[in-house]
PDB file of C-alpha atoms in Angstrom:
ATOM      1  CA  LEU A   1      -5.392  -3.515   1.917  1.00 74.00           C
ATOM      2  CA  ARG A   2      -9.107  -4.569   2.738  1.00 75.00           C
ATOM      3  CA  LEU A   3      -9.917  -5.609  -0.761  1.00 80.00           C
ATOM      4  CA  LEU A   4     -12.031  -8.187   0.581  1.00 81.00           C
ATOM      5  CA  GLU A   5     -13.301  -8.077   4.075  1.00 80.00           C
ATOM      6  CA  THR A   6     -12.110 -11.128   6.132  1.00 80.00           C
ATOM      7  CA  GLN A   7     -14.739 -13.808   6.460  1.00 84.00           C
ATOM      8  CA  SER A   8     -13.371 -15.261  10.173  1.00 86.00           C
ATOM      9  CA  GLY A   9     -10.642 -14.164  11.885  1.00 87.00           C
ATOM     10  CA  THR A  10      -8.968 -10.687  12.296  1.00 87.00           C
ATOM     11  CA  ILE A  11      -5.727  -9.177  10.635  1.00 86.00           C
ATOM     12  CA  THR A  12      -3.835  -6.877  13.245  1.00 86.00           C
ATOM     13  CA  ILE A  13      -1.347  -4.425  12.522  1.00 84.00           C
ATOM     14  CA  ASP A  14       0.467  -3.157  15.446  1.00 83.00           C
ATOM     15  CA  TRP A  15      -2.294  -5.117  17.880  1.00 87.00           C
ATOM     16  CA  ILE A  16      -5.041  -2.862  15.782  1.00 87.00           C
ATOM     17  CA  ASP A  17      -8.018  -4.944  14.175  1.00 88.00           C
ATOM     18  CA  ILE A  18      -7.511  -3.489  10.713  1.00 87.00           C
ATOM     19  CA  SER A  19     -11.500  -3.659   9.875  1.00 88.00           C
ATOM     20  CA  THR A  20     -11.471  -0.851  12.849  1.00 88.00           C
ATOM     21  CA  ILE A  21      -9.587   1.618  10.763  1.00 88.00           C
ATOM     22  CA  PRO A  22     -11.171   3.667   7.915  1.00 89.00           C
ATOM     23  CA  LEU A  23      -9.864   2.293   4.559  1.00 88.00           C
ATOM     24  CA  ASP A  24      -8.845   5.548   3.097  1.00 84.00           C
ATOM     25  CA  VAL A  25      -6.501   6.144   6.253  1.00 83.00           C
ATOM     26  CA  LEU A  26      -5.422   2.282   6.499  1.00 85.00           C
ATOM     27  CA  ARG A  27      -4.474   2.706   2.523  1.00 82.00           C
ATOM     28  CA  THR A  28      -2.253   5.870   3.228  1.00 82.00           C
ATOM     29  CA  HIS A  29      -0.255   3.590   5.238  1.00 85.00           C
ATOM     30  CA  ILE A  30       0.213   0.798   3.133  1.00 91.00           C
ATOM     31  CA  ILE A  31       2.007   0.706  -0.259  1.00 92.00           C
ATOM     32  CA  ALA A  32       1.959  -2.309  -2.866  1.00 92.00           C
ATOM     33  CA  ILE A  33       4.092  -2.592  -5.518  1.00 92.00           C
ATOM     34  CA  PRO A  34       2.170  -5.395  -7.646  1.00 88.00           C
ATOM     35  CA  GLN A  35       3.507  -8.398  -9.765  1.00 86.00           C
ATOM     36  CA  ASP A  36       1.856  -6.904 -12.773  1.00 85.00           C
ATOM     37  CA  THR A  37       1.968  -2.935 -13.263  1.00 85.00           C
ATOM     38  CA  PHE A  38      -1.287  -1.664 -14.181  1.00 85.00           C
ATOM     39  CA  LEU A  39      -1.309   1.182 -16.186  1.00 89.00           C
ATOM     40  CA  LEU A  40      -4.645   3.530 -16.918  1.00 90.00           C
ATOM     41  CA  PRO A  41      -5.211   5.321 -19.943  1.00 90.00           C
ATOM     42  CA  GLY A  42      -3.967   8.594 -19.709  1.00 94.00           C
ATOM     43  CA  SER A  43      -0.410  10.296 -19.563  1.00 96.00           C
ATOM     44  CA  ILE A  44       2.551   9.703 -17.261  1.00 97.00           C
ATOM     45  CA  ARG A  45       1.632  12.486 -14.661  1.00 97.00           C
ATOM     46  CA  PHE A  46      -1.987  11.110 -14.389  1.00 97.00           C
ATOM     47  CA  ASN A  47      -0.203   7.372 -14.156  1.00 96.00           C
ATOM     48  CA  LEU A  48       1.938   8.562 -11.468  1.00 96.00           C
ATOM     49  CA  ASP A  49      -0.361  10.580  -9.638  1.00 96.00           C
ATOM     50  CA  PRO A  50      -3.900   9.921 -10.377  1.00 93.00           C
ATOM     51  CA  THR A  51      -5.077  11.862  -7.777  1.00 90.00           C
ATOM     52  CA  SER A  52      -3.515  14.989  -8.691  1.00 93.00           C
ATOM     53  CA  ARG A  53      -1.995  16.012  -5.326  1.00 90.00           C
ATOM     54  CA  SER A  54       1.701  15.994  -6.432  1.00 93.00           C
ATOM     55  CA  THR A  55       4.022  19.023  -7.733  1.00 94.00           C
ATOM     56  CA  ASP A  56       5.702  18.443 -10.734  1.00 96.00           C
ATOM     57  CA  THR A  57       9.216  18.492  -8.550  1.00 96.00           C
ATOM     58  CA  ILE A  58       8.000  15.159  -6.894  1.00 96.00           C
ATOM     59  CA  LEU A  59       7.000  13.342 -10.223  1.00 97.00           C
ATOM     60  CA  ILE A  60      10.241  14.589 -11.656  1.00 97.00           C
ATOM     61  CA  SER A  61      12.112  13.161  -8.761  1.00 97.00           C
ATOM     62  CA  ALA A  62      10.490   9.839  -8.483  1.00 98.00           C
ATOM     63  CA  LEU A  63      11.034   9.437 -12.180  1.00 98.00           C
ATOM     64  CA  GLU A  64      14.686  10.309 -11.531  1.00 98.00           C
ATOM     65  CA  LYS A  65      15.297   8.375  -8.360  1.00 97.00           C
ATOM     66  CA  THR A  66      14.276   5.054 -10.659  1.00 97.00           C
ATOM     67  CA  ASN A  67      16.011   6.280 -13.805  1.00 97.00           C
ATOM     68  CA  LEU A  68      12.856   7.081 -16.358  1.00 97.00           C
ATOM     69  CA  LEU A  69      13.451  10.818 -16.051  1.00 97.00           C
ATOM     70  CA  SER A  70      15.562  10.831 -19.355  1.00 96.00           C
ATOM     71  CA  LEU A  71      12.949   8.149 -20.995  1.00 95.00           C
ATOM     72  CA  THR A  72      10.142  10.375 -20.056  1.00 96.00           C
ATOM     73  CA  THR A  73      11.696  13.637 -21.439  1.00 96.00           C
ATOM     74  CA  SER A  74      12.017  11.753 -24.779  1.00 95.00           C
ATOM     75  CA  ARG A  75       9.159  10.614 -24.858  1.00 93.00           C
ATOM     76  CA  GLY A  76       7.389  14.218 -24.202  1.00 94.00           C
ATOM     77  CA  GLY A  77       7.355  14.979 -20.774  1.00 96.00           C
ATOM     78  CA  LEU A  78       4.750  14.412 -17.648  1.00 97.00           C
ATOM     79  CA  ASP A  79       1.860  15.103 -20.222  1.00 97.00           C
ATOM     80  CA  ALA A  80       2.869  12.532 -22.898  1.00 95.00           C
ATOM     81  CA  GLU A  81       0.520   9.497 -23.487  1.00 94.00           C
ATOM     82  CA  LEU A  82       1.444   6.178 -21.552  1.00 91.00           C
ATOM     83  CA  THR A  83      -0.084   2.590 -22.724  1.00 84.00           C
ATOM     84  CA  SER A  84       1.090  -0.729 -21.419  1.00 77.00           C
ATOM     85  CA  THR A  85       3.189  -1.159 -24.593  1.00 86.00           C
ATOM     86  CA  SER A  86       5.257   2.097 -23.813  1.00 87.00           C
ATOM     87  CA  LEU A  87       7.461   0.997 -21.556  1.00 90.00           C
ATOM     88  CA  SER A  88       9.350  -2.880 -21.363  1.00 90.00           C
ATOM     89  CA  GLN A  89       9.121  -5.089 -18.646  1.00 89.00           C
ATOM     90  CA  GLY A  90      11.589  -3.523 -16.466  1.00 91.00           C
ATOM     91  CA  GLU A  91      10.723   0.093 -17.061  1.00 93.00           C
ATOM     92  CA  GLN A  92       7.476  -0.956 -16.130  1.00 92.00           C
ATOM     93  CA  ARG A  93       8.714  -2.304 -12.555  1.00 93.00           C
ATOM     94  CA  LEU A  94      10.486   0.721 -12.319  1.00 95.00           C
ATOM     95  CA  PHE A  95       7.265   2.867 -13.046  1.00 96.00           C
ATOM     96  CA  ALA A  96       5.551   0.838 -10.145  1.00 95.00           C
ATOM     97  CA  LEU A  97       8.261   1.895  -7.925  1.00 96.00           C
ATOM     98  CA  ALA A  98       7.777   5.435  -9.145  1.00 97.00           C
ATOM     99  CA  VAL A  99       4.458   5.369  -8.351  1.00 96.00           C
ATOM    100  CA  ALA A 100       5.340   3.696  -4.790  1.00 95.00           C
ATOM    101  CA  LEU A 101       7.860   6.683  -4.239  1.00 96.00           C
ATOM    102  CA  VAL A 102       5.289   9.443  -5.205  1.00 96.00           C
ATOM    103  CA  ARG A 103       2.631   7.955  -2.678  1.00 93.00           C
ATOM    104  CA  LYS A 104       5.188   7.933  -0.032  1.00 92.00           C
ATOM    105  CA  TRP A 105       6.508  11.657  -1.011  1.00 90.00           C
ATOM    106  CA  ASN A 106       2.905  12.548  -0.671  1.00 86.00           C
ATOM    107  CA  ARG A 107       2.536  11.366   2.868  1.00 82.00           C
ATOM    108  CA  ASP A 108       5.614  12.826   4.090  1.00 79.00           C
ATOM    109  CA  TYR A 109       4.803  15.945   2.399  1.00 73.00           C
ATOM    110  CA  ASP A 110       1.461  15.715   4.327  1.00 68.00           C
ATOM    111  CA  GLY A 111       3.652  16.069   7.570  1.00 68.00           C
ATOM    112  CA  CYS A 112       3.598  12.048   7.854  1.00 69.00           C
ATOM    113  CA  ASN A 113       7.352  11.197   8.018  1.00 64.00           C
ATOM    114  CA  CYS A 114       6.414   8.304   9.916  1.00 72.00           C
ATOM    115  CA  GLY A 115       6.826   4.497   8.766  1.00 77.00           C
ATOM    116  CA  GLY A 116       4.243   2.285   6.772  1.00 88.00           C
ATOM    117  CA  ILE A 117       4.303  -0.980   5.425  1.00 91.00           C
ATOM    118  CA  LEU A 118       5.531  -1.868   1.715  1.00 93.00           C
ATOM    119  CA  ILE A 119       4.274  -4.907  -0.037  1.00 92.00           C
ATOM    120  CA  LEU A 120       6.551  -5.813  -2.924  1.00 90.00           C
ATOM    121  CA  ASP A 121       4.752  -8.738  -4.635  1.00 89.00           C
ATOM    122  CA  GLU A 122       7.172 -10.528  -6.872  1.00 86.00           C
ATOM    123  CA  ALA A 123       8.331  -6.474  -8.025  1.00 84.00           C
ATOM    124  CA  THR A 124      11.221  -7.383  -9.379  1.00 80.00           C
ATOM    125  CA  SER A 125      10.789 -10.697 -11.314  1.00 81.00           C
ATOM    126  CA  GLY A 126      11.632 -10.522 -14.816  1.00 80.00           C
ATOM    127  CA  THR A 127      13.896  -8.028 -14.450  1.00 85.00           C
ATOM    128  CA  ASP A 128      17.958  -7.780 -15.186  1.00 87.00           C
ATOM    129  CA  ALA A 129      20.149  -7.766 -12.742  1.00 87.00           C
ATOM    130  CA  VAL A 130      20.807  -3.976 -13.014  1.00 92.00           C
ATOM    131  CA  THR A 131      17.174  -2.932 -12.465  1.00 91.00           C
ATOM    132  CA  ASP A 132      17.077  -4.992  -9.612  1.00 88.00           C
ATOM    133  CA  ALA A 133      19.857  -3.984  -7.752  1.00 89.00           C
ATOM    134  CA  LEU A 134      18.591  -0.195  -8.766  1.00 94.00           C
ATOM    135  CA  MET A 135      15.142  -1.325  -7.389  1.00 92.00           C
ATOM    136  CA  GLN A 136      16.526  -2.751  -4.061  1.00 89.00           C
ATOM    137  CA  LYS A 137      18.694   0.244  -3.285  1.00 93.00           C
ATOM    138  CA  VAL A 138      15.696   2.769  -4.008  1.00 95.00           C
ATOM    139  CA  ILE A 139      13.921   0.851  -1.701  1.00 92.00           C
ATOM    140  CA  ASP A 140      16.676   0.369   0.769  1.00 90.00           C
ATOM    141  CA  ASP A 141      17.433   4.502   0.816  1.00 93.00           C
ATOM    142  CA  VAL A 142      13.771   5.578   0.636  1.00 93.00           C
ATOM    143  CA  PHE A 143      11.668   3.100   2.496  1.00 91.00           C
ATOM    144  CA  GLY A 144      13.855   2.900   5.808  1.00 86.00           C
ATOM    145  CA  ARG A 145      11.224   3.369   8.038  1.00 85.00           C
ATOM    146  CA  TYR A 146       8.825   0.833   6.506  1.00 89.00           C
ATOM    147  CA  THR A 147       8.103  -2.634   7.188  1.00 89.00           C
ATOM    148  CA  VAL A 148       8.942  -4.334   3.976  1.00 89.00           C
ATOM    149  CA  LEU A 149       6.842  -7.535   2.919  1.00 89.00           C
ATOM    150  CA  HIS A 150       8.559  -9.042   0.188  1.00 86.00           C
ATOM    151  CA  VAL A 151       6.650 -11.912  -1.653  1.00 86.00           C
ATOM    152  CA  SER A 152       9.228 -13.945  -3.686  1.00 81.00           C
ATOM    153  CA  HIS A 153       9.662 -17.351  -5.309  1.00 79.00           C
ATOM    154  CA  ARG A 154      13.599 -16.517  -5.518  1.00 72.00           C
ATOM    155  CA  PRO A 155      15.064 -17.010  -2.420  1.00 68.00           C
ATOM    156  CA  ASP A 156      18.380 -14.766  -3.193  1.00 68.00           C
ATOM    157  CA  MET A 157      15.785 -12.116  -3.245  1.00 64.00           C
ATOM    158  CA  VAL A 158      15.177 -12.341   0.414  1.00 65.00           C
ATOM    159  CA  LYS A 159      18.780 -12.635   1.686  1.00 65.00           C
ATOM    160  CA  ASP A 160      19.069  -9.380   3.459  1.00 71.00           C
ATOM    161  CA  ALA A 161      15.633  -9.881   5.157  1.00 75.00           C
ATOM    162  CA  ASP A 162      15.086  -9.958   9.105  1.00 80.00           C
ATOM    163  CA  ARG A 163      12.718 -12.511   8.901  1.00 82.00           C
ATOM    164  CA  VAL A 164      11.973 -15.078   6.006  1.00 81.00           C
ATOM    165  CA  ILE A 165       8.600 -17.100   6.185  1.00 84.00           C
ATOM    166  CA  GLU A 166       8.398 -20.299   3.765  1.00 83.00           C
ATOM    167  CA  MET A 167       4.932 -21.199   2.491  1.00 84.00           C
ATOM    168  CA  GLU A 168       3.497 -24.006   0.485  1.00 85.00           C
ATOM    169  CA  ASN A 169      -0.044 -24.408  -0.302  1.00 87.00           C
ATOM    170  CA  GLY A 170      -0.770 -21.031   1.867  1.00 81.00           C
ATOM    171  CA  ARG A 171       0.467 -22.724   5.032  1.00 85.00           C
ATOM    172  CA  VAL A 172       3.700 -21.316   6.923  1.00 86.00           C
ATOM    173  CA  VAL A 173       6.103 -24.495   6.696  1.00 88.00           C
ATOM    174  CA  ARG A 174       8.952 -22.806   7.576  1.00 82.00           C
ATOM    175  CA  GLY A 175       9.630 -19.263   9.585  1.00 74.00           C
TER     176      GLY A 175
END
């Protein structure tokens, strides 16, 4: 994501040094679902789409796909206030997935129905089996053309992966 510039070496995607790609372009092709959901003070709408690019249809579809639409409706809809205490841990994980869906569908709407990279940083940790299964299904259904990097401390989470890399102390030990 180039949050920090590299001090040495290069990071390449498809043989392109990412330091040569404008940040806004690079970040439209990479979607990350963090371990800890970050919510800003404001409405559900604002937290789903801080740039206000999306239609209500896209926002509602993302909430529906993640099983959060009825919860949102019961709390006053898209313009209801959202705080970190408004959602359980599992709901926060689903909300982060809804944000990722909004970002992807905005790209699709802009005519870029191409792949990208989805980074899951312990995205399902602390969730129950039902929430985990829902998240995996949505990711499989919607992000099919994406390269998915799934960071996990739970080996059972990566059983369907094409490639698994095991790391220890910042170094690859298997893979």
